[in-house]
CSV table of C-alpha atoms and ligand atoms in Angstrom, one decimal:
chain,number,residue,atom,x,y,z
A,1,MET,CA,0.0,0.0,0.0
A,2,THR,CA,1.1,3.5,-0.7
A,3,GLU,CA,2.2,5.4,2.4
A,4,GLU,CA,-0.4,7.9,3.6
A,5,ASP,CA,0.7,11.5,2.8
A,6,ARG,CA,-0.8,14.4,4.7
A,7,THR,CA,1.7,17.1,3.5
A,8,LEU,CA,-1.0,19.0,1.7
A,9,GLU,CA,-3.2,19.2,4.8
A,10,LEU,CA,-1.6,22.3,6.3
A,11,SER,CA,-1.8,22.6,10.1
A,12,SER,CA,-3.5,25.6,11.6
A,13,ASP,CA,-0.1,27.1,12.3
A,14,GLU,CA,1.2,26.5,8.9
A,15,LEU,CA,-1.8,28.0,7.2
A,16,THR,CA,-1.7,31.1,9.5
A,17,ARG,CA,2.0,31.6,8.7
A,18,LEU,CA,1.3,31.1,5.0
A,19,ILE,CA,-1.3,33.8,5.0
A,20,ALA,CA,0.6,36.2,7.3
A,21,ALA,CA,3.7,36.1,5.2
A,22,ALA,CA,1.7,36.7,2.0
A,23,THR,CA,-0.3,39.5,3.7
A,24,GLU,CA,3.0,41.2,4.7
A,25,ARG,CA,4.2,41.2,1.1
A,26,ILE,CA,0.8,42.3,-0.3
A,27,VAL,CA,0.5,45.2,2.1
A,28,ALA,CA,4.0,46.5,1.3
A,29,HIS,CA,3.3,46.0,-2.4
A,30,LEU,CA,0.0,48.0,-2.3
A,31,GLU,CA,1.6,50.7,-0.2
A,32,SER,CA,4.3,51.2,-2.8
A,33,LEU,CA,1.9,51.3,-5.8
A,34,PRO,CA,2.0,55.1,-6.3
A,35,ASP,CA,5.8,55.0,-6.4
A,36,GLN,CA,6.1,52.0,-8.7
A,37,PRO,CA,6.7,52.8,-12.4
A,38,ALA,CA,3.4,52.9,-14.3
A,39,ALA,CA,4.9,50.2,-16.6
A,40,ALA,CA,8.2,48.4,-16.5
A,41,THR,CA,8.4,45.5,-18.9
A,42,GLU,CA,12.0,45.7,-20.0
A,43,GLY,CA,13.7,42.3,-19.9
A,44,GLY,CA,10.3,40.6,-19.8
A,45,ALA,CA,11.1,38.0,-22.4
A,46,ALA,CA,14.4,37.1,-20.7
A,47,LEU,CA,12.6,36.8,-17.3
A,48,ALA,CA,9.9,34.6,-18.9
A,49,ARG,CA,12.6,32.3,-20.3
A,50,ALA,CA,14.4,32.2,-17.0
A,51,LEU,CA,11.2,31.1,-15.3
A,52,ALA,CA,10.5,28.2,-17.5
A,53,GLU,CA,11.1,25.0,-15.4
A,54,PRO,CA,10.2,21.4,-15.3
A,55,LEU,CA,7.6,20.2,-12.8
A,56,PRO,CA,9.5,20.1,-9.5
A,57,GLU,CA,9.4,16.8,-7.5
A,58,ALA,CA,10.2,18.5,-4.2
A,59,GLY,CA,9.0,21.8,-2.8
A,60,ARG,CA,10.7,25.1,-2.0
A,61,PRO,CA,10.4,27.3,1.1
A,62,TRP,CA,7.5,29.8,1.1
A,63,PRO,CA,9.6,32.9,1.9
A,64,GLU,CA,11.8,32.1,-1.1
A,65,LEU,CA,8.7,31.7,-3.4
A,66,LEU,CA,7.2,35.0,-2.1
A,67,ALA,CA,10.5,36.7,-2.8
A,68,LEU,CA,10.6,35.3,-6.3
A,69,LEU,CA,7.0,36.5,-7.0
A,70,PHE,CA,7.2,40.0,-5.4
A,71,ASP,CA,10.8,40.9,-6.1
A,72,GLU,CA,11.3,39.4,-9.6
A,73,VAL,CA,8.1,38.4,-11.3
A,74,ILE,CA,5.4,41.0,-10.4
A,75,PRO,CA,7.6,44.1,-10.9
A,76,VAL,CA,8.1,43.4,-14.6
A,77,SER,CA,4.7,44.3,-15.8
A,78,PHE,CA,2.2,47.1,-16.4
A,79,ASN,CA,1.3,48.6,-13.1
A,80,THR,CA,-2.4,48.0,-13.8
A,81,ALA,CA,-3.3,48.6,-10.1
A,82,GLY,CA,-1.5,51.8,-9.8
A,83,PRO,CA,-2.9,55.4,-10.1
A,84,GLY,CA,-0.8,56.1,-13.2
A,85,TYR,CA,-2.4,53.4,-15.3
A,86,LEU,CA,-4.4,55.3,-17.8
A,87,ALA,CA,-4.1,52.8,-20.6
A,88,TYR,CA,-6.6,50.6,-22.5
A,89,ILE,CA,-9.4,50.3,-19.9
A,90,PRO,CA,-8.0,50.4,-16.3
A,91,GLY,CA,-9.4,48.2,-13.6
A,92,GLY,CA,-7.8,49.0,-10.3
A,93,GLY,CA,-8.2,45.9,-8.2
A,94,LEU,CA,-10.1,46.4,-4.9
A,95,PRO,CA,-8.1,44.5,-2.3
A,96,HIS,CA,-11.4,43.6,-0.6
A,97,THR,CA,-12.0,41.3,-3.5
A,98,ALA,CA,-8.6,39.6,-2.9
A,99,VAL,CA,-9.9,38.8,0.7
A,100,ALA,CA,-13.2,37.7,-0.7
A,101,ASP,CA,-11.4,35.3,-3.0
A,102,LEU,CA,-9.4,33.9,-0.1
A,103,ILE,CA,-12.6,33.1,1.7
A,104,ALA,CA,-14.3,31.7,-1.4
A,105,ASP,CA,-11.4,29.5,-2.3
A,106,ALA,CA,-10.6,28.4,1.3
A,107,THR,CA,-14.2,27.4,1.9
A,108,ASN,CA,-14.4,26.0,-1.7
A,109,ARG,CA,-18.2,25.6,-1.9
A,110,TYR,CA,-20.0,24.6,-5.1
A,111,VAL,CA,-22.0,27.6,-6.4
A,112,GLY,CA,-22.9,26.3,-9.9
A,113,VAL,CA,-25.8,24.4,-8.4
A,114,PHE,CA,-28.3,26.0,-6.0
A,115,ALA,CA,-28.9,22.9,-3.9
A,116,ALA,CA,-25.1,22.6,-3.1
A,117,ALA,CA,-24.8,26.1,-1.6
A,118,PRO,CA,-28.1,27.9,-1.4
A,119,GLY,CA,-27.0,30.9,0.6
A,120,LEU,CA,-23.8,31.4,-1.5
A,121,ALA,CA,-25.9,31.2,-4.7
A,122,GLN,CA,-28.3,33.8,-3.2
A,123,ILE,CA,-25.5,36.2,-2.5
A,124,GLU,CA,-24.4,36.0,-6.1
A,125,ALA,CA,-28.1,36.3,-7.2
A,126,ASN,CA,-28.3,39.5,-5.2
A,127,VAL,CA,-25.4,41.0,-7.0
A,128,VAL,CA,-27.1,40.2,-10.4
A,129,ARG,CA,-30.4,41.7,-9.2
A,130,TRP,CA,-28.7,44.9,-8.1
A,131,PHE,CA,-27.1,45.3,-11.5
A,132,CYS,CA,-30.5,44.5,-13.2
A,133,ALA,CA,-32.1,47.3,-11.1
A,134,MET,CA,-29.2,49.7,-12.0
A,135,ALA,CA,-29.9,49.0,-15.7
A,136,GLY,CA,-33.6,49.6,-15.3
A,137,TYR,CA,-34.5,46.0,-16.1
A,138,PRO,CA,-37.9,44.5,-15.1
A,139,PRO,CA,-38.4,41.8,-12.4
A,140,GLU,CA,-38.3,39.0,-15.0
A,141,SER,CA,-34.7,39.9,-15.9
A,142,GLY,CA,-31.7,37.9,-14.8
A,143,GLY,CA,-28.1,37.2,-15.5
A,144,VAL,CA,-24.9,35.7,-14.6
A,145,LEU,CA,-21.4,36.7,-13.5
A,146,THR,CA,-18.8,35.7,-16.0
A,147,THR,CA,-15.0,35.9,-16.2
A,148,GLY,CA,-15.1,39.1,-18.3
A,149,GLY,CA,-16.8,41.1,-21.0
A,150,SER,CA,-15.6,38.8,-23.8
A,151,LEU,CA,-17.4,35.8,-22.3
A,152,SER,CA,-20.5,37.9,-21.6
A,153,ASN,CA,-20.6,39.0,-25.2
A,154,LEU,CA,-20.2,35.4,-26.3
A,155,SER,CA,-23.1,34.2,-24.2
A,156,ALA,CA,-25.3,37.2,-25.3
A,157,LEU,CA,-24.6,36.4,-29.0
A,158,VAL,CA,-25.4,32.7,-28.5
A,159,THR,CA,-28.6,33.6,-26.6
A,160,ALA,CA,-29.7,36.0,-29.4
A,161,ARG,CA,-28.9,33.3,-32.0
A,162,ARG,CA,-31.0,30.7,-30.1
A,163,GLU,CA,-33.9,33.1,-29.7
A,164,ARG,CA,-34.0,34.6,-33.2
A,165,LEU,CA,-32.6,32.1,-35.7
A,166,PRO,CA,-33.4,28.6,-36.7
A,167,GLU,CA,-31.1,25.6,-35.9
A,168,ASP,CA,-29.5,26.2,-39.3
A,169,PHE,CA,-28.3,29.7,-38.5
A,170,LEU,CA,-25.5,30.3,-41.0
A,171,SER,CA,-27.3,33.0,-42.9
A,172,GLY,CA,-27.7,35.1,-39.7
A,173,THR,CA,-26.1,38.6,-39.8
A,174,ILE,CA,-24.9,40.8,-36.9
A,175,TYR,CA,-24.6,44.6,-36.9
A,176,ALA,CA,-22.2,46.7,-34.8
A,177,SER,CA,-20.4,49.9,-35.3
A,178,ASP,CA,-16.8,50.2,-36.7
A,179,GLN,CA,-15.8,51.1,-33.1
A,180,THR,CA,-17.0,47.9,-31.5
A,181,HIS,CA,-14.7,45.8,-29.4
A,182,HIS,CA,-13.3,42.9,-31.2
A,183,SER,CA,-14.7,40.4,-28.7
A,184,VAL,CA,-18.0,40.7,-30.6
A,185,GLU,CA,-16.4,39.5,-33.8
A,186,LYS,CA,-14.6,36.8,-31.8
A,187,ALA,CA,-17.9,35.7,-30.3
A,188,ALA,CA,-19.4,35.4,-33.7
A,189,MET,CA,-16.4,33.3,-34.8
A,190,LEU,CA,-16.6,31.1,-31.8
A,191,ALA,CA,-20.4,30.7,-32.2
A,192,GLY,CA,-19.8,29.3,-35.6
A,193,PHE,CA,-20.8,32.1,-37.9
A,194,PRO,CA,-19.0,32.4,-41.2
A,195,ALA,CA,-16.4,35.1,-41.6
A,196,GLY,CA,-17.8,38.5,-42.5
A,197,ARG,CA,-21.2,38.0,-40.8
A,198,VAL,CA,-20.6,40.9,-38.4
A,199,ARG,CA,-21.4,44.0,-40.4
A,200,GLU,CA,-19.2,47.0,-39.5
A,201,VAL,CA,-21.6,49.9,-39.5
A,202,ALA,CA,-20.2,53.4,-40.1
A,203,THR,CA,-20.1,55.9,-37.2
A,204,ASP,CA,-20.8,59.7,-37.0
A,205,GLY,CA,-18.4,62.5,-36.0
A,206,LEU,CA,-18.7,61.4,-32.4
A,207,PHE,CA,-17.8,57.7,-33.2
A,208,ARG,CA,-21.5,56.6,-32.6
A,209,ILE,CA,-23.2,54.2,-34.8
A,210,ARG,CA,-25.2,55.8,-37.6
A,211,PRO,CA,-28.8,54.5,-37.3
A,212,ASP,CA,-29.5,55.4,-41.0
A,213,GLU,CA,-26.5,53.3,-42.1
A,214,LEU,CA,-27.6,50.5,-39.8
A,215,ALA,CA,-31.1,50.5,-41.3
A,216,ARG,CA,-29.7,50.5,-44.8
A,217,ARG,CA,-27.4,47.5,-44.2
A,218,VAL,CA,-30.2,45.5,-42.6
A,219,SER,CA,-32.6,46.0,-45.5
A,220,GLU,CA,-29.8,45.3,-48.0
A,221,ASP,CA,-29.0,42.0,-46.3
A,222,ARG,CA,-32.7,41.1,-46.1
A,223,ARG,CA,-33.0,41.7,-49.9
A,224,ALA,CA,-30.0,39.4,-50.4
A,225,GLY,CA,-31.8,36.6,-48.5
A,226,LEU,CA,-29.7,36.9,-45.3
A,227,ARG,CA,-31.2,36.9,-41.8
A,228,PRO,CA,-30.4,40.0,-39.7
A,229,PHE,CA,-30.9,39.0,-36.1
A,230,LEU,CA,-28.7,41.0,-33.8
A,231,VAL,CA,-27.5,44.6,-33.2
A,232,VAL,CA,-24.7,45.3,-30.8
A,233,GLY,CA,-24.8,48.8,-29.5
A,234,ASN,CA,-22.0,50.4,-27.5
A,235,ALA,CA,-22.3,52.1,-24.1
A,236,GLY,CA,-18.7,53.3,-24.0
A,237,THR,CA,-16.4,52.1,-26.8
A,238,THR,CA,-12.8,51.1,-26.0
A,239,ASN,CA,-11.3,53.6,-28.4
A,240,THR,CA,-13.0,56.8,-27.2
A,241,GLY,CA,-15.8,55.9,-24.8
A,242,ALA,CA,-18.4,56.7,-27.4
A,243,VAL,CA,-22.0,56.0,-26.4
A,244,ASP,CA,-24.4,55.0,-29.2
A,245,ASP,CA,-27.9,56.5,-29.3
A,246,LEU,CA,-29.4,53.5,-27.5
A,247,ASP,CA,-33.0,54.7,-27.8
A,248,ALA,CA,-32.6,55.0,-31.5
A,249,LEU,CA,-31.1,51.4,-31.6
A,250,ALA,CA,-34.0,50.1,-29.5
A,251,ASP,CA,-36.6,51.7,-31.8
A,252,LEU,CA,-34.9,50.3,-34.9
A,253,SER,CA,-34.4,46.8,-33.3
A,254,ALA,CA,-38.1,46.7,-32.4
A,255,ARG,CA,-39.1,47.7,-35.9
A,256,GLU,CA,-36.8,45.2,-37.5
A,257,ARG,CA,-37.4,42.4,-34.9
A,258,LEU,CA,-33.7,42.3,-34.0
A,259,TRP,CA,-32.1,41.3,-30.7
A,260,LEU,CA,-30.4,44.4,-29.2
A,261,HIS,CA,-27.3,43.7,-27.1
A,262,VAL,CA,-25.5,46.6,-25.5
A,263,ASP,CA,-21.8,46.2,-24.8
A,264,ALA,CA,-21.5,48.3,-21.6
A,265,ALA,CA,-18.3,46.5,-20.5
A,266,TYR,CA,-16.5,49.8,-20.1
A,267,GLY,CA,-19.3,52.4,-19.6
A,268,GLY,CA,-22.0,50.4,-17.8
A,269,PHE,CA,-21.2,51.4,-14.2
A,270,PHE,CA,-21.4,55.1,-15.0
A,271,LEU,CA,-25.2,54.3,-14.7
A,272,LEU,CA,-24.5,54.8,-11.0
A,273,THR,CA,-24.0,58.5,-11.7
A,274,GLU,CA,-26.6,61.1,-12.8
A,275,ARG,CA,-24.5,62.1,-15.9
A,276,GLY,CA,-23.9,58.5,-16.8
A,277,ARG,CA,-27.6,57.7,-16.6
A,278,SER,CA,-28.5,60.5,-18.9
A,279,ARG,CA,-25.7,59.6,-21.4
A,280,LEU,CA,-26.7,55.9,-21.4
A,281,ALA,CA,-30.5,56.6,-21.7
A,282,GLY,CA,-32.4,53.8,-23.3
A,283,ILE,CA,-30.0,51.0,-22.1
A,284,GLY,CA,-32.9,49.4,-20.2
A,285,ARG,CA,-34.7,48.7,-23.5
A,286,ALA,CA,-31.9,46.3,-24.6
A,287,ASP,CA,-32.5,42.6,-24.7
A,288,SER,CA,-29.1,42.0,-23.1
A,289,ILE,CA,-26.3,44.0,-21.6
A,290,THR,CA,-22.6,43.3,-20.9
A,291,LEU,CA,-21.1,44.8,-17.8
A,292,ASP,CA,-17.5,44.5,-16.5
A,293,PRO,CA,-17.2,44.9,-12.8
A,294,HIS,CA,-13.4,44.5,-13.3
A,295,LYS,CA,-13.5,47.8,-15.1
A,296,GLY,CA,-16.1,50.3,-13.8
A,297,LEU,CA,-16.6,48.7,-10.4
A,298,PHE,CA,-12.8,48.6,-9.8
A,299,LEU,CA,-12.6,44.9,-9.2
A,300,PRO,CA,-9.5,42.8,-9.9
A,301,TYR,CA,-9.5,41.0,-13.3
A,302,GLY,CA,-11.8,38.0,-13.6
A,303,THR,CA,-15.4,39.3,-13.2
A,304,GLY,CA,-17.7,40.2,-16.0
A,305,CYS,CA,-21.5,40.1,-16.1
A,306,LEU,CA,-24.3,39.4,-18.6
A,307,LEU,CA,-27.8,40.7,-17.9
A,308,VAL,CA,-30.7,39.5,-20.0
A,309,ARG,CA,-34.1,41.3,-20.0
A,310,ASP,CA,-35.9,37.9,-20.1
A,311,ARG,CA,-33.9,35.5,-17.9
A,312,GLU,CA,-35.8,32.5,-19.5
A,313,ALA,CA,-34.1,33.3,-22.8
A,314,LEU,CA,-30.7,33.0,-21.1
A,315,LYS,CA,-31.8,29.7,-19.7
A,316,ARG,CA,-33.2,28.3,-22.9
A,317,ALA,CA,-29.8,29.0,-24.5
A,318,HIS,CA,-27.7,27.5,-21.8
A,319,ALA,CA,-29.7,24.9,-19.8
A,320,LEU,CA,-28.7,21.2,-20.1
A,321,SER,CA,-28.7,18.5,-17.5
A,322,ALA,CA,-27.5,14.9,-17.0
A,323,ASP,CA,-28.4,11.8,-14.9
A,324,TYR,CA,-25.7,12.5,-12.3
A,325,MET,CA,-26.8,16.1,-11.6
A,326,PRO,CA,-28.9,17.0,-8.6
A,327,SER,CA,-32.4,18.4,-9.2
A,328,MET,CA,-32.6,22.1,-10.2
A,329,GLN,CA,-34.9,24.8,-8.8
A,330,ASP,CA,-38.3,25.5,-10.3
A,331,ASP,CA,-38.8,28.6,-8.2
A,332,PRO,CA,-37.7,31.5,-10.4
A,333,ASP,CA,-36.2,33.3,-7.4
A,334,LEU,CA,-33.7,30.5,-6.7
A,335,VAL,CA,-30.9,30.4,-9.2
A,336,ASP,CA,-28.9,27.5,-10.6
A,337,PHE,CA,-26.1,29.3,-12.2
A,338,ASN,CA,-25.0,26.3,-14.3
A,339,LEU,CA,-28.3,26.7,-16.3
A,340,LEU,CA,-27.5,30.2,-17.3
A,341,SER,CA,-23.9,29.9,-18.4
A,342,PRO,CA,-21.5,27.6,-20.3
A,343,GLU,CA,-19.8,26.8,-16.9
A,344,LEU,CA,-20.7,24.0,-14.5
A,345,SER,CA,-18.0,24.0,-11.8
A,346,ARG,CA,-17.1,27.6,-10.9
A,347,GLY,CA,-15.8,29.6,-7.9
A,348,TRP,CA,-18.0,31.8,-5.8
A,349,ARG,CA,-17.7,34.7,-8.1
A,350,GLY,CA,-20.5,36.6,-6.4
A,351,LEU,CA,-18.6,37.1,-3.2
A,352,ARG,CA,-15.8,39.2,-4.9
A,353,VAL,CA,-18.5,41.8,-5.9
A,354,TRP,CA,-20.8,41.4,-2.9
A,355,LEU,CA,-18.1,42.0,-0.3
A,356,PRO,CA,-16.8,45.4,-1.3
A,357,LEU,CA,-20.3,46.6,-2.2
A,358,THR,CA,-21.7,45.4,1.2
A,359,MET,CA,-18.8,46.7,3.2
A,360,HIS,CA,-19.0,50.2,1.8
A,361,GLY,CA,-22.4,50.6,0.2
A,362,ILE,CA,-22.6,52.0,-3.3
A,363,ALA,CA,-22.0,55.7,-2.4
A,364,PRO,CA,-18.2,55.7,-2.7
A,365,PHE,CA,-18.4,53.8,-6.0
A,366,ARG,CA,-20.7,56.5,-7.3
A,367,ARG,CA,-18.5,59.3,-6.1
A,368,ASN,CA,-15.4,57.7,-7.6
A,369,LEU,CA,-17.1,57.4,-11.0
A,370,ASP,CA,-18.3,61.0,-10.8
A,371,GLU,CA,-14.8,62.0,-10.1
A,372,LYS,CA,-13.5,60.1,-13.1
A,373,LEU,CA,-16.0,62.0,-15.4
A,374,ASP,CA,-14.7,65.2,-13.9
A,375,LEU,CA,-11.1,64.2,-14.4
A,376,ALA,CA,-11.5,63.3,-18.0
A,377,ALA,CA,-13.3,66.7,-18.7
A,378,TRP,CA,-10.5,68.4,-16.8
A,379,ALA,CA,-7.8,66.6,-18.8
A,380,ALA,CA,-9.5,67.6,-22.1
A,381,ALA,CA,-9.6,71.2,-21.1
A,382,ALA,CA,-5.9,71.1,-20.0
A,383,LEU,CA,-4.9,69.4,-23.2
A,384,ARG,CA,-6.6,72.1,-25.3
A,385,ARG,CA,-4.2,74.6,-23.6
A,386,ILE,CA,-1.1,72.8,-24.9
A,387,PRO,CA,0.2,74.4,-28.1
A,388,GLY,CA,-0.3,72.0,-31.1
A,389,ILE,CA,-2.6,69.5,-29.3
A,390,GLU,CA,-5.7,68.6,-31.2
A,391,ILE,CA,-8.5,66.7,-29.4
A,392,LEU,CA,-9.7,63.8,-31.6
A,393,ALA,CA,-12.4,62.6,-29.2
A,394,GLU,CA,-13.9,64.8,-26.5
A,395,PRO,CA,-14.8,62.7,-23.4
A,396,GLN,CA,-18.3,61.2,-23.5
A,397,LEU,CA,-17.4,59.3,-20.4
A,398,SER,CA,-13.9,59.1,-19.0
A,399,ILE,CA,-11.7,58.8,-22.1
A,400,VAL,CA,-10.1,61.6,-24.1
A,401,ALA,CA,-8.1,61.0,-27.3
A,402,PHE,CA,-5.7,63.5,-28.8
A,403,ARG,CA,-2.6,64.0,-31.0
A,404,LEU,CA,0.1,66.6,-31.5
A,405,THR,CA,0.0,68.5,-34.8
A,406,ALA,CA,2.8,70.3,-36.5
A,407,PRO,CA,2.9,72.6,-39.5
A,408,GLY,CA,4.0,70.5,-42.5
A,409,ARG,CA,3.5,67.1,-40.9
A,410,GLU,CA,0.6,65.1,-42.0
A,411,GLY,CA,-0.4,61.5,-42.7
A,412,ALA,CA,2.0,58.7,-41.8
A,413,PRO,CA,4.8,61.0,-40.6
A,414,LEU,CA,2.4,62.7,-38.2
A,415,ASP,CA,1.4,59.2,-36.9
A,416,ALA,CA,5.0,58.3,-36.4
A,417,TRP,CA,5.6,61.6,-34.6
A,418,ASN,CA,2.8,60.9,-32.2
A,419,ARG,CA,4.0,57.4,-31.5
A,420,GLU,CA,7.2,59.0,-30.4
A,421,LEU,CA,5.3,61.5,-28.3
A,422,LEU,CA,3.6,58.6,-26.6
A,423,SER,CA,6.9,56.9,-25.9
A,424,ARG,CA,8.2,60.1,-24.4
A,425,ILE,CA,5.2,60.5,-22.1
A,426,ASN,CA,5.5,56.9,-21.0
A,427,ALA,CA,9.3,57.1,-20.6
A,428,ARG,CA,8.7,59.3,-17.5
A,429,ARG,CA,6.9,56.3,-15.9
A,430,ARG,CA,4.5,58.4,-13.9
A,431,VAL,CA,1.6,57.4,-16.2
A,432,TYR,CA,1.1,54.8,-18.8
A,433,LEU,CA,-1.0,55.7,-21.9
A,434,THR,CA,-1.8,53.8,-25.0
A,435,GLY,CA,-2.8,54.7,-28.5
A,436,THR,CA,-5.2,53.7,-31.2
A,437,MET,CA,-6.2,54.5,-34.7
A,438,LEU,CA,-9.2,56.8,-35.2
A,439,ARG,CA,-10.3,57.1,-38.8
A,440,GLY,CA,-6.8,56.2,-40.0
A,441,ARG,CA,-5.1,58.7,-37.7
A,442,PHE,CA,-2.9,57.6,-34.7
A,443,ALA,CA,-4.4,59.0,-31.5
A,444,ILE,CA,-3.1,58.9,-27.9
A,445,ARG,CA,-5.8,58.0,-25.3
A,446,ILE,CA,-6.1,58.9,-21.6
A,447,CYS,CA,-8.6,56.6,-20.0
A,448,VAL,CA,-9.2,57.4,-16.3
A,449,LEU,CA,-11.1,54.7,-14.4
A,450,SER,CA,-9.1,53.5,-11.4
A,451,PHE,CA,-10.3,54.3,-7.9
A,452,ARG,CA,-6.7,55.1,-7.1
A,453,THR,CA,-6.4,57.8,-9.8
A,454,HIS,CA,-7.1,61.3,-8.5
A,455,ARG,CA,-6.3,64.9,-9.5
A,456,ASP,CA,-2.7,64.8,-8.4
A,457,ARG,CA,-1.9,62.0,-10.9
A,458,MET,CA,-3.8,63.6,-13.7
A,459,GLU,CA,-1.8,66.8,-13.1
A,460,ALA,CA,1.4,64.7,-13.4
A,461,CYS,CA,0.0,63.2,-16.6
A,462,LEU,CA,-0.7,66.6,-18.2
A,463,GLU,CA,2.7,67.9,-17.1
A,464,ASP,CA,4.4,64.9,-18.8
A,465,VAL,CA,2.3,65.4,-22.0
A,466,ARG,CA,3.3,69.1,-21.9
A,467,LEU,CA,7.0,68.4,-21.4
A,468,ALA,CA,7.1,65.6,-24.0
A,469,ALA,CA,5.3,67.8,-26.5
A,470,ALA,CA,7.8,70.6,-25.9
A,471,GLU,CA,10.7,68.2,-26.4
A,472,MET,CA,9.2,66.9,-29.6
A,473,SER,CA,8.8,70.4,-30.9
A,474,ALA,CA,12.4,71.2,-30.0
A,475,GLY,CA,13.7,68.0,-31.6
A,476,ALA,CA,15.3,66.7,-28.3
A,477,PRO,CA,16.5,63.1,-28.1
A,478,LEU,CA,14.4,60.5,-26.2
A,479,PRO,CA,15.3,60.6,-22.5
A,480,ALA,CA,16.6,57.4,-20.8
A,481,PRO,CA,14.0,55.9,-18.5
A,482,PRO,CA,14.6,56.7,-14.9
A,483,SER,CA,16.0,53.8,-12.9
B,1,LIG,C1,-16.2,47.8,-24.7
B,1,LIG,C2,-15.5,46.5,-24.3
B,1,LIG,N1,-16.2,45.4,-24.6
B,1,LIG,C3,-15.6,44.2,-24.2
B,1,LIG,C4,-14.4,44.1,-23.7
B,1,LIG,C5,-13.8,42.7,-23.4
B,1,LIG,O1,-13.8,42.6,-22.0
B,1,LIG,P1,-12.9,41.6,-21.2
B,1,LIG,O2,-11.5,42.1,-21.5
B,1,LIG,O3,-13.3,41.7,-19.8
B,1,LIG,O4,-13.1,40.2,-21.8
B,1,LIG,C6,-13.7,45.3,-23.4
B,1,LIG,C7,-12.3,45.2,-22.9
B,1,LIG,O5,-11.6,46.2,-22.7
B,1,LIG,C8,-14.3,46.5,-23.8
B,1,LIG,O6,-13.6,47.7,-23.6
């Protein structure tokens, strides 16, 4: 007989020491976030190669592993949790959620099936219900927490397909603006649609979908024998934070019998603010909505959300059972999450949202989001005062996009010039910005969304833009990054 091995069953002392040592490193790391570079990925490939290793037969001491992680691995990265991270769409990473994950993982209950953990499932159901109420959804709505916006968009697309198309769905067509996040096209690809079935609809001067163009494309496709079935509207695009006219999309979708999905992965939680509610007017008329708590609710990565106006539609698209499964709930108030999602086994995702919201209430989240709207407007006004800066997208939410112009520089050389400007801003390491292409022109974006970003860091950002722009105009060489 194999000898009994209890190494993995940590004693109370061992577990306490394990957590205490990790806590010490985590606290020091979080305290130093504002002083850490906004991004530091030099030598990343060499680090990754040095870390490749065969499966170890024996273990190594915990302090040594903590040192490896915190001293060598973690520092070589974008500082996505820091106040200077104004790139892509920042998250932030509420530490409360790290503690929630510790509880969820240590208790390791089974939340995919209501019968296995009724109270835990209810806590997650509460979170979904709060979000439905925020979106203005009716009582028969429902949803599920996912791992992120991409998975929410995938489940939404599959639900729309199951509701609006026959089993043979290959002639189905999807409509979304040319500013839509690529996760929508990826969802169509994964759901089995032929290439090109996502129609890229033109946008207006504010990067919002043009309803007239949308109507034209839909009728053109119907005439060609195709089956238009889904419109994806944007409540905050990744490029510029543009918000489509959601009421116009809802009217058109109703007329054309199309499923309306709104991708509010970035912009959705601005619904907590008065300005956000007025900018996202009409969102409650959508058939489904993607939200990303790991963006606008400041959670660490790993939590998205899909809301569906008629929760039975979500269930019809995802429910399947088997002989070995326990019985599921008939009461519509009691949720079996496995019936609403592609997942069966899953962690207690609800706790990571419920804990910070319940500890603090929603008020500080609302104030933080309001502050981000103010900061983006402030940044746009400050940018306008820098000689040569042209705003390419005014903030509709908390993103502003701009470039530096110069007499005699146009087209590709101007793009290259602005790429260099971006490198110079980032070389100072107080902020990390990223760029994008807007109607064929390279644009630098500032996206302010972290709960750790306040006016002081935005002032630093603007100072760095100003200095870098002045250097560019004077033709100065690129500065060496500070050590
Ligand atoms: C508008 C929008 N939709 C969807 C996504 C995809 O979300 P995730 O990265 O959580 O999968 C993003 C990500 O930035 C986004 O900005």
